[in-house]
PDB file of C-alpha atoms in Angstrom:
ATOM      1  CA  UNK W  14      35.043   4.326 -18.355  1.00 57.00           C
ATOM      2  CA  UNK W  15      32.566   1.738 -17.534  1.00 66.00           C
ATOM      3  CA  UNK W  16      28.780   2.152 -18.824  1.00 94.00           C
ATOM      4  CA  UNK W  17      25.908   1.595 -21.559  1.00 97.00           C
ATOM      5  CA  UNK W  18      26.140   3.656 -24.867  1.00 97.00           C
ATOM      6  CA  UNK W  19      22.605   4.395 -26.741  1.00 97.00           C
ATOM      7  CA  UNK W  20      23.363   5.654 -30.387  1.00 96.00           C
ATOM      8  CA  UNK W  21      21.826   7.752 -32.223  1.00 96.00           C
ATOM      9  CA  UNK W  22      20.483  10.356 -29.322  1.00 96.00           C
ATOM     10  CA  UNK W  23      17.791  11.600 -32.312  1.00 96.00           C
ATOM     11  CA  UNK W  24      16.227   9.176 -35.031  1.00 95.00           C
ATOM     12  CA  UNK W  25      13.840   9.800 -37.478  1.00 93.00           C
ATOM     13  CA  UNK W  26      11.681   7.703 -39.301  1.00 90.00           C
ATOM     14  CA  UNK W  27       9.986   7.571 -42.636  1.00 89.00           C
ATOM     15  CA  UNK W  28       6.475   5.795 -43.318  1.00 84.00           C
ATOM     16  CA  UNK W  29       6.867   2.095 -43.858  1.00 86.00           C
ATOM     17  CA  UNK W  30      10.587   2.074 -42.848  1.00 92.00           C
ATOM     18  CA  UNK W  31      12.482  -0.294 -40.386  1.00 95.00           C
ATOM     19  CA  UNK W  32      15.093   1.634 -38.041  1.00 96.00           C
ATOM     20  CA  UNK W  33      17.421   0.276 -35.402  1.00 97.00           C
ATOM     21  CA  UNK W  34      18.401   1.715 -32.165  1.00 98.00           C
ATOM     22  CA  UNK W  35      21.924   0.529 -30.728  1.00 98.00           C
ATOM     23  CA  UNK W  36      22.865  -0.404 -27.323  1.00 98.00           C
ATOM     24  CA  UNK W  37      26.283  -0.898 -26.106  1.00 98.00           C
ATOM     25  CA  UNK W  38      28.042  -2.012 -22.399  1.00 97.00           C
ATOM     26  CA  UNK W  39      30.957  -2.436 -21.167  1.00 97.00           C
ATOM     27  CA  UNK W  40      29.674  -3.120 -17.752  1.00 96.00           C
ATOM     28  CA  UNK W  41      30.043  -7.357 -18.186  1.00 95.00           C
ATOM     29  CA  UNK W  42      26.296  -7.470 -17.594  1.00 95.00           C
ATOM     30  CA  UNK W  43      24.212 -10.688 -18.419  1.00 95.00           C
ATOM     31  CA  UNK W  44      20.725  -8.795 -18.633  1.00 95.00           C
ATOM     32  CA  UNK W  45      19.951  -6.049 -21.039  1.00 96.00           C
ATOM     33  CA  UNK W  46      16.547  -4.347 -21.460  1.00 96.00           C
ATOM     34  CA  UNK W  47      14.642  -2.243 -23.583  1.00 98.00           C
ATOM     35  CA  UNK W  48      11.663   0.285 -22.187  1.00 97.00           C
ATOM     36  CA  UNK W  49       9.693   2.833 -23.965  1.00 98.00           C
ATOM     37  CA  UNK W  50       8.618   6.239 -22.256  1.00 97.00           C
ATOM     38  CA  UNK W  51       5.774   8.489 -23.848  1.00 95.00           C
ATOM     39  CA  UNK W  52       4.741  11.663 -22.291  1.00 87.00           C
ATOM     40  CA  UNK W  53       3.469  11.319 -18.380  1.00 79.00           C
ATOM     41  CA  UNK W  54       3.924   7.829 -18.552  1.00 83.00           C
ATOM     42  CA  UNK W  55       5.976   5.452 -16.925  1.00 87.00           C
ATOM     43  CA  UNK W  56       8.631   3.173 -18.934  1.00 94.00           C
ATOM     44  CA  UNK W  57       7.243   0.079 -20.377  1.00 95.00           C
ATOM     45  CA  UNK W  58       9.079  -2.881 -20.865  1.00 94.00           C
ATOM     46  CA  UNK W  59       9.396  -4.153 -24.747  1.00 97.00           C
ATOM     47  CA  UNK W  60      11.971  -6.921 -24.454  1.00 97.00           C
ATOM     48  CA  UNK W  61      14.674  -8.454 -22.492  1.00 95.00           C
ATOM     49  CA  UNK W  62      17.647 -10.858 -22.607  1.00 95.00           C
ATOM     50  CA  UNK W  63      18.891 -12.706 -19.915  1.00 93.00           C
ATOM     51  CA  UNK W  64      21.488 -13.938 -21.666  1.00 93.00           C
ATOM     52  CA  UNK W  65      23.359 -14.074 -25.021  1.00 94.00           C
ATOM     53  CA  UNK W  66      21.152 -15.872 -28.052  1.00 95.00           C
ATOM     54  CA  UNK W  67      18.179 -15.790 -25.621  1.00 95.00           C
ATOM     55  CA  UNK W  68      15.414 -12.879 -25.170  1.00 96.00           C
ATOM     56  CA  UNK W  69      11.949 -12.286 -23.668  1.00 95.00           C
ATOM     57  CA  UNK W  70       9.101 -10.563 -25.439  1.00 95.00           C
ATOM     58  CA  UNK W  71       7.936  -7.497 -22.604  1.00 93.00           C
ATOM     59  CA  UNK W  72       4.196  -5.810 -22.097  1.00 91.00           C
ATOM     60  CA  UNK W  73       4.676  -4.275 -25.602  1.00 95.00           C
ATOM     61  CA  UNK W  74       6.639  -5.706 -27.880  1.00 97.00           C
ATOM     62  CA  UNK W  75       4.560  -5.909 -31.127  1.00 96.00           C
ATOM     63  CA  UNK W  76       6.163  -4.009 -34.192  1.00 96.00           C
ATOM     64  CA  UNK W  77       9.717  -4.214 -32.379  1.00 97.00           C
ATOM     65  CA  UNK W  78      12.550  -7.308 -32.713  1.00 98.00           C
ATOM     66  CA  UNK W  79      15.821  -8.050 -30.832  1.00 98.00           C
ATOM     67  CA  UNK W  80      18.602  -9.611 -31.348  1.00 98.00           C
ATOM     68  CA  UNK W  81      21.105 -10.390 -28.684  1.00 98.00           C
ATOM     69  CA  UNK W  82      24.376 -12.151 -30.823  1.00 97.00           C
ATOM     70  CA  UNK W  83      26.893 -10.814 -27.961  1.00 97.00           C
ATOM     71  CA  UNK W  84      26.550  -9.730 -24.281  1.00 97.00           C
ATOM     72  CA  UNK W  85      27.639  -6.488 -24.484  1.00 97.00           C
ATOM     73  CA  UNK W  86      24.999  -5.601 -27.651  1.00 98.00           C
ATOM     74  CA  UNK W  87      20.744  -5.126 -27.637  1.00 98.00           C
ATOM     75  CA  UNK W  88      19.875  -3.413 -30.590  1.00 98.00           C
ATOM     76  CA  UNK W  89      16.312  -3.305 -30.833  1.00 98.00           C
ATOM     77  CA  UNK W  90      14.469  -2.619 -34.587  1.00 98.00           C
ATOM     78  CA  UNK W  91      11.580  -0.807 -34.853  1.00 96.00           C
ATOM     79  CA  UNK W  92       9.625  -2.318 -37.778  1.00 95.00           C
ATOM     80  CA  UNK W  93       6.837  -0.899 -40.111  1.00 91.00           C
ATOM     81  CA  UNK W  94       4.714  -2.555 -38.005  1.00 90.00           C
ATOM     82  CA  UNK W  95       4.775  -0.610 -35.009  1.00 91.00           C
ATOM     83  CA  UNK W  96       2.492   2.049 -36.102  1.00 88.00           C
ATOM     84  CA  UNK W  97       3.148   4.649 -33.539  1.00 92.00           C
ATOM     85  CA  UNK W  98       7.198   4.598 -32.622  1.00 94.00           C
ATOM     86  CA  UNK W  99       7.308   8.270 -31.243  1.00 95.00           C
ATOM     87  CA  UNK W 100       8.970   7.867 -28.075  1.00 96.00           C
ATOM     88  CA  UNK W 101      12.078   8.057 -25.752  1.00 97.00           C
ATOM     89  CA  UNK W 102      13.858   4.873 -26.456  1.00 98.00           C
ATOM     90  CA  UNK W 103      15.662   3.617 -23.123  1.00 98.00           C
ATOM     91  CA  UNK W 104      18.567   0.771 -22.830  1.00 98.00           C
ATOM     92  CA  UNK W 105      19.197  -0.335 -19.129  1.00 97.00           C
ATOM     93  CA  UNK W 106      21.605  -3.638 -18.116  1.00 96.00           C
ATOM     94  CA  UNK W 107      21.945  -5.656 -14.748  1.00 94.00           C
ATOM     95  CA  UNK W 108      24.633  -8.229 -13.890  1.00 92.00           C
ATOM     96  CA  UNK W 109      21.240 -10.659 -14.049  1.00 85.00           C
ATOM     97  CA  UNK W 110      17.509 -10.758 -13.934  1.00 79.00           C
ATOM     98  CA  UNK W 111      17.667 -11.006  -9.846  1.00 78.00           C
ATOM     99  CA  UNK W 112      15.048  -9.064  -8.158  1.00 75.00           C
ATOM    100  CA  UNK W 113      17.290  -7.169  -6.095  1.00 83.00           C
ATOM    101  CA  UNK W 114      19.429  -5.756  -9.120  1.00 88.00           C
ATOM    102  CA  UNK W 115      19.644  -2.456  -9.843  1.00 93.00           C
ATOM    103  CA  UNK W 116      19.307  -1.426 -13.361  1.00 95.00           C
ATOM    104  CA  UNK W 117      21.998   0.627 -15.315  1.00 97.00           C
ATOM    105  CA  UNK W 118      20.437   3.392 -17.969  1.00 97.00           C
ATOM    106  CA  UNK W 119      21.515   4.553 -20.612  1.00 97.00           C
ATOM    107  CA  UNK W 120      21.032   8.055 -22.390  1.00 96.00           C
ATOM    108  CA  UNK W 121      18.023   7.192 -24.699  1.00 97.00           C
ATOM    109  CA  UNK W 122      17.185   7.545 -28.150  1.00 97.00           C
ATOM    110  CA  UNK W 123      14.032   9.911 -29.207  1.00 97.00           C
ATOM    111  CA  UNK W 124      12.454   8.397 -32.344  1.00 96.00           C
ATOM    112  CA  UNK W 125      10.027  10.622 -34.108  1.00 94.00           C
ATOM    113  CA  UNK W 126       8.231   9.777 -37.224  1.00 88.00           C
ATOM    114  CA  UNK W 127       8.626  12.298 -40.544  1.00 82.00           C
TER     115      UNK W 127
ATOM    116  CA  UNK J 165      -2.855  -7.081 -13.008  1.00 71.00           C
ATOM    117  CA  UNK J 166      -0.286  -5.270 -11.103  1.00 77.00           C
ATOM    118  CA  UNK J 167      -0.384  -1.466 -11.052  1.00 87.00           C
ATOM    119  CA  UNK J 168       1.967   1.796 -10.385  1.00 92.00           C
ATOM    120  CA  UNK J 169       0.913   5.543  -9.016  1.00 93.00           C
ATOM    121  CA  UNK J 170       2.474   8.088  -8.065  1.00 95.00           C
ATOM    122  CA  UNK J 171       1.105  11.577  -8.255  1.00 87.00           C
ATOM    123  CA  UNK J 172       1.197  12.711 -11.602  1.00 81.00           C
ATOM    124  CA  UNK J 173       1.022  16.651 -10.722  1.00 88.00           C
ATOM    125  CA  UNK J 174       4.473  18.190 -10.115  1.00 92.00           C
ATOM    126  CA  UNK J 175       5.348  18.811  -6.881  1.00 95.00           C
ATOM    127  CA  UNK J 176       7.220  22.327  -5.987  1.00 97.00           C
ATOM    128  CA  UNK J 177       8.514  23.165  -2.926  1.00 96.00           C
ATOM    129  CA  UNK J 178      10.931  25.679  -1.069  1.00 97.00           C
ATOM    130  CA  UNK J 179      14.980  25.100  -0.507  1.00 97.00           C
ATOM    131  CA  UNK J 180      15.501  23.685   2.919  1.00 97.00           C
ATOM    132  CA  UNK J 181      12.052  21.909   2.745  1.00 97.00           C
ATOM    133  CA  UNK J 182      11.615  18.030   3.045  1.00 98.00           C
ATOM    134  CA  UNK J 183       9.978  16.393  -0.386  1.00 97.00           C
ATOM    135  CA  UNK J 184       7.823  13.390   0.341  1.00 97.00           C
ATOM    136  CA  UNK J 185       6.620  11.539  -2.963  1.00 97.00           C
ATOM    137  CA  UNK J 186       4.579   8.888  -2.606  1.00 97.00           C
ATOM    138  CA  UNK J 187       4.112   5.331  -4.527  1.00 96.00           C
ATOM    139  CA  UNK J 188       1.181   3.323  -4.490  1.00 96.00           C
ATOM    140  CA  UNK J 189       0.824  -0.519  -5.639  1.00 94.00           C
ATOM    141  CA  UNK J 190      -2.023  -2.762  -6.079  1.00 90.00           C
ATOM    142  CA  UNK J 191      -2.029  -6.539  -5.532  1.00 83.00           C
ATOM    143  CA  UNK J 192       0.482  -8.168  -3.551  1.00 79.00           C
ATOM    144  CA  UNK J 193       3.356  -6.831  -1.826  1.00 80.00           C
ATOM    145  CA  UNK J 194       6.707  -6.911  -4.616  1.00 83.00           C
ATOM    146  CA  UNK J 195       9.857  -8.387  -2.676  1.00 83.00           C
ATOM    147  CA  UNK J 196      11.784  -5.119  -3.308  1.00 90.00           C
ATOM    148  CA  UNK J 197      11.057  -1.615  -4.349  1.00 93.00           C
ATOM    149  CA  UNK J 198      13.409   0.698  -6.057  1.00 95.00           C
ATOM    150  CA  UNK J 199      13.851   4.549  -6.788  1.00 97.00           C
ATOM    151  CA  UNK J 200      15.043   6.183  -9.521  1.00 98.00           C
ATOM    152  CA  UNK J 201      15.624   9.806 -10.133  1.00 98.00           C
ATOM    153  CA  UNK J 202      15.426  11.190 -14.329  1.00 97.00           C
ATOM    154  CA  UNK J 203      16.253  14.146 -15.438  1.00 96.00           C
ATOM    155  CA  UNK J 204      14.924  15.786 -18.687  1.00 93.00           C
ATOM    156  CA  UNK J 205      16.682  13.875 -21.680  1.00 93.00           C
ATOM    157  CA  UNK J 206      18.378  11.505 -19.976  1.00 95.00           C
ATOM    158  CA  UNK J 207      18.069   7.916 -18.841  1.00 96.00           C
ATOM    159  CA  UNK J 208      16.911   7.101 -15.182  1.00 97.00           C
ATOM    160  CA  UNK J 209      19.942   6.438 -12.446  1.00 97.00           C
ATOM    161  CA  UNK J 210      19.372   4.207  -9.349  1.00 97.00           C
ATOM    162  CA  UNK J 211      18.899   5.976  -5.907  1.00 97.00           C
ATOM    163  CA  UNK J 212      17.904   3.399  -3.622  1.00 96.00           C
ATOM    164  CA  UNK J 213      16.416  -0.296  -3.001  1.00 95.00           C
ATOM    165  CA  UNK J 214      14.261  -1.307  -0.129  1.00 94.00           C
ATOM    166  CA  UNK J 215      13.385  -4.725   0.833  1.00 91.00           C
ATOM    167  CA  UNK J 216       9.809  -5.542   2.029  1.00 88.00           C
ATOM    168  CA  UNK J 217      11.125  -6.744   5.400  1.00 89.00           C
ATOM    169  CA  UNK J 218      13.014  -3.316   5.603  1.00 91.00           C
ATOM    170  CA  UNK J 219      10.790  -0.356   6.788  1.00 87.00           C
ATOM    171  CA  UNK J 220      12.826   2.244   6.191  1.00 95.00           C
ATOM    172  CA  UNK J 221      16.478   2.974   4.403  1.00 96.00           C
ATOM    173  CA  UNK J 222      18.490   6.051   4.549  1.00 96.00           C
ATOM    174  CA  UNK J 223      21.267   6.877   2.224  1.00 95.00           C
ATOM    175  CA  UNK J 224      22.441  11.411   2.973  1.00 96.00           C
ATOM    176  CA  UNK J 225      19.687  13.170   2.214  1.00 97.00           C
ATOM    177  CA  UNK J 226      17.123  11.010   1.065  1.00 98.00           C
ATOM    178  CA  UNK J 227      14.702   8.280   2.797  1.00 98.00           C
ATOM    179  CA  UNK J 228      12.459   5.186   1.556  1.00 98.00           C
ATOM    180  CA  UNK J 229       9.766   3.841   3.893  1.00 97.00           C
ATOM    181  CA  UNK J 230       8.357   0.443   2.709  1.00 94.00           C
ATOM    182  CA  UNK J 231       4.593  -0.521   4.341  1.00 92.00           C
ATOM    183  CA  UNK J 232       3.331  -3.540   2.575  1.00 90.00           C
ATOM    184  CA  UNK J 233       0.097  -3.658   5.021  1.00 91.00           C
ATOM    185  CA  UNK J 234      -0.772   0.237   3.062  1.00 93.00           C
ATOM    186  CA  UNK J 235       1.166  -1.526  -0.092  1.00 93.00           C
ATOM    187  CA  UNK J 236       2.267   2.234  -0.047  1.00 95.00           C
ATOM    188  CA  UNK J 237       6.097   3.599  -0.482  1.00 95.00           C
ATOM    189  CA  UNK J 238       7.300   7.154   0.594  1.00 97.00           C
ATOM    190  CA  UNK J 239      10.542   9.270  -0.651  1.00 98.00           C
ATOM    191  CA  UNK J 240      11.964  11.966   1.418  1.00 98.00           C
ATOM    192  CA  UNK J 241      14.211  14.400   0.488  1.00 98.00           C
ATOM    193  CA  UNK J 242      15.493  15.964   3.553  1.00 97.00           C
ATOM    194  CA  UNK J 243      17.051  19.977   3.280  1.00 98.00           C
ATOM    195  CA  UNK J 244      15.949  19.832  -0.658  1.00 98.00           C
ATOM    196  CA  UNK J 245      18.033  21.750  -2.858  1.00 97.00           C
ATOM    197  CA  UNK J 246      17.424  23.329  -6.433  1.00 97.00           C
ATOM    198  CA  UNK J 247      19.942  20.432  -7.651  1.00 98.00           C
ATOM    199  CA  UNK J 248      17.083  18.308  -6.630  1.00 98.00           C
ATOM    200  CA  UNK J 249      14.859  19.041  -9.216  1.00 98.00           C
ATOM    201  CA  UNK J 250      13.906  16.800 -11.239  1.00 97.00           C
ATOM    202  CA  UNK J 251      11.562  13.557 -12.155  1.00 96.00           C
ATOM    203  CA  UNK J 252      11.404  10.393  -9.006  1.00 97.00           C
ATOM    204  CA  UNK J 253      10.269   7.081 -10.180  1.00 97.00           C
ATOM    205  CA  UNK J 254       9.447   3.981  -8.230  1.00 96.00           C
ATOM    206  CA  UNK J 255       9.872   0.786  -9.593  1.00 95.00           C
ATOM    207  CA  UNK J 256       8.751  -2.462  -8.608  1.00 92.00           C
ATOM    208  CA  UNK J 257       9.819  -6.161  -8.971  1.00 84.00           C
ATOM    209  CA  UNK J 258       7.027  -9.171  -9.072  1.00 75.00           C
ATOM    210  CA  UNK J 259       9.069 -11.434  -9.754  1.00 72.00           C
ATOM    211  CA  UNK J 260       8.691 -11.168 -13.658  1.00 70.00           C
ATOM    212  CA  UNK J 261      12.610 -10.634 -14.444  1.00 74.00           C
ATOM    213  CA  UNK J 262      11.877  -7.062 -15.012  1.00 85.00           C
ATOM    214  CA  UNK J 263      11.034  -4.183 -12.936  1.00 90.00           C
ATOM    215  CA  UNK J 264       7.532  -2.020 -13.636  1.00 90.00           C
ATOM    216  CA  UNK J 265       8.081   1.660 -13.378  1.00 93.00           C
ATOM    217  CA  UNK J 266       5.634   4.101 -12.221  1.00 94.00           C
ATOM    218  CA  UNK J 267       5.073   7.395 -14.185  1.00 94.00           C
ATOM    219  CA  UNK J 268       7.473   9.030 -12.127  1.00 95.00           C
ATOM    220  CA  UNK J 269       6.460  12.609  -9.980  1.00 96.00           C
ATOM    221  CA  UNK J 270       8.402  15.543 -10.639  1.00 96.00           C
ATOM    222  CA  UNK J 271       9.645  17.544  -8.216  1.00 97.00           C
ATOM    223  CA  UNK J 272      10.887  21.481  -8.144  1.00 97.00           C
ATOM    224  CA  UNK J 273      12.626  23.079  -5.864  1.00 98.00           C
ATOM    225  CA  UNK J 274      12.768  26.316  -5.966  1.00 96.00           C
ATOM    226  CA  UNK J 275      15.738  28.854  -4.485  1.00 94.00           C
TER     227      UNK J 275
END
């Protein structure tokens, strides 16, 4: 059953903490992606990978990091840094970076902050 | 720099009735434009892609109209059903390897 995997579907975080949000496909895509969605407001991009070992910094992608060591994994971390995290966490993958590709979601992750 | 609306009030409507969101973009005209429909919780899923050289594309019950001269896209949802409801996004492409998402409108149907 073909398809991208977010894990875990809630996350908490404590003050000064790093957490990391996991993103899985099976889908043999090159491109993975990483938005954030607040409340009323559309999904903005953080970061990207085109392909594996290589990744693109997004509109907002201060207090987050990537890693992209295989093609079918895009964790994302959200450091310390980032000093307002609550949001809906979304993972999406295309076969590339083409402008006519469709993007494939997956479930999201809501981070909150304890 | 490039910019996304679409109406940010909810739009509610009768069963049977056609839906018409609407998507507005500044600056120049993306190559494609793409919907998306959300539902609480849960991760967008692709609906429909329409080319700026396309004005309109039809896929059952639903219909994208593409005007680059208004820089203005419109979603139909013909004979709307409460299975409709939910959140429509448009997203665009400027050629930056990543689409930009509007806020997204929500629609309700109700029985």
């Amino acid at each position: 059953d073909g398809g991208i995997t977010q894990s875990p579907k809630y996350l908490f975080r404590k003050e000064g903490q790093n957490v990391t949000l996991s993103c899985e496909q099976n889908l043999n895509h090159d491109a993975m992606y990483w938005y954030r969605q607040d409340p009323g407001q559309g999904l903005r991009l953080i970061y990207y990978s085109q392909i594996v070992n290589d990744f693109q910094k997004g509109d907002i992608a201060e207090g987050y990091s990537v890693s992209r060591e295989k093609k079918e994994s895009f964790p994302l971390t959200v450091t310390s840094a980032q000093k307002n995290p609550t949001a809906f966490y979304l993972c999406a993958s295309s076969p590339s970076t083409g402008p006519n590709e469709k993007l494939f979601f997956g479930s999201g992750t809501q981070l909150s902050v304890l | 720099s490039q910019k996304i609306e679409q109406n940010s009030e909810a739009l509610n409507i009768q069963e049977g009735k056609t839906a018409t969101l609407t998507c507005n973009y500044t600056n120049y005209s993306p190559a494609y434009l793409q919907w998306y429909r959300q539902d609480p919780g849960r991760g967008p899923v692709f609906l429909l892609l329409i080319r700026e050289n396309e004005k309109e594309k039809r896929k059952e019950r639903l219909k994208v109209t593409f005007d680059t001269t208004l820089k203005q896209s419109l979603f139909h949802i013909t004979a709307s059903q409460p299975a409709d409801s939910a959140t429509y996004l448009c997203a665009l492409d400027w050629g930056r390897r990543a689409l930009t998402f509007g806020s997204g409108t929500r629609l309700q149907v109700q029985p």
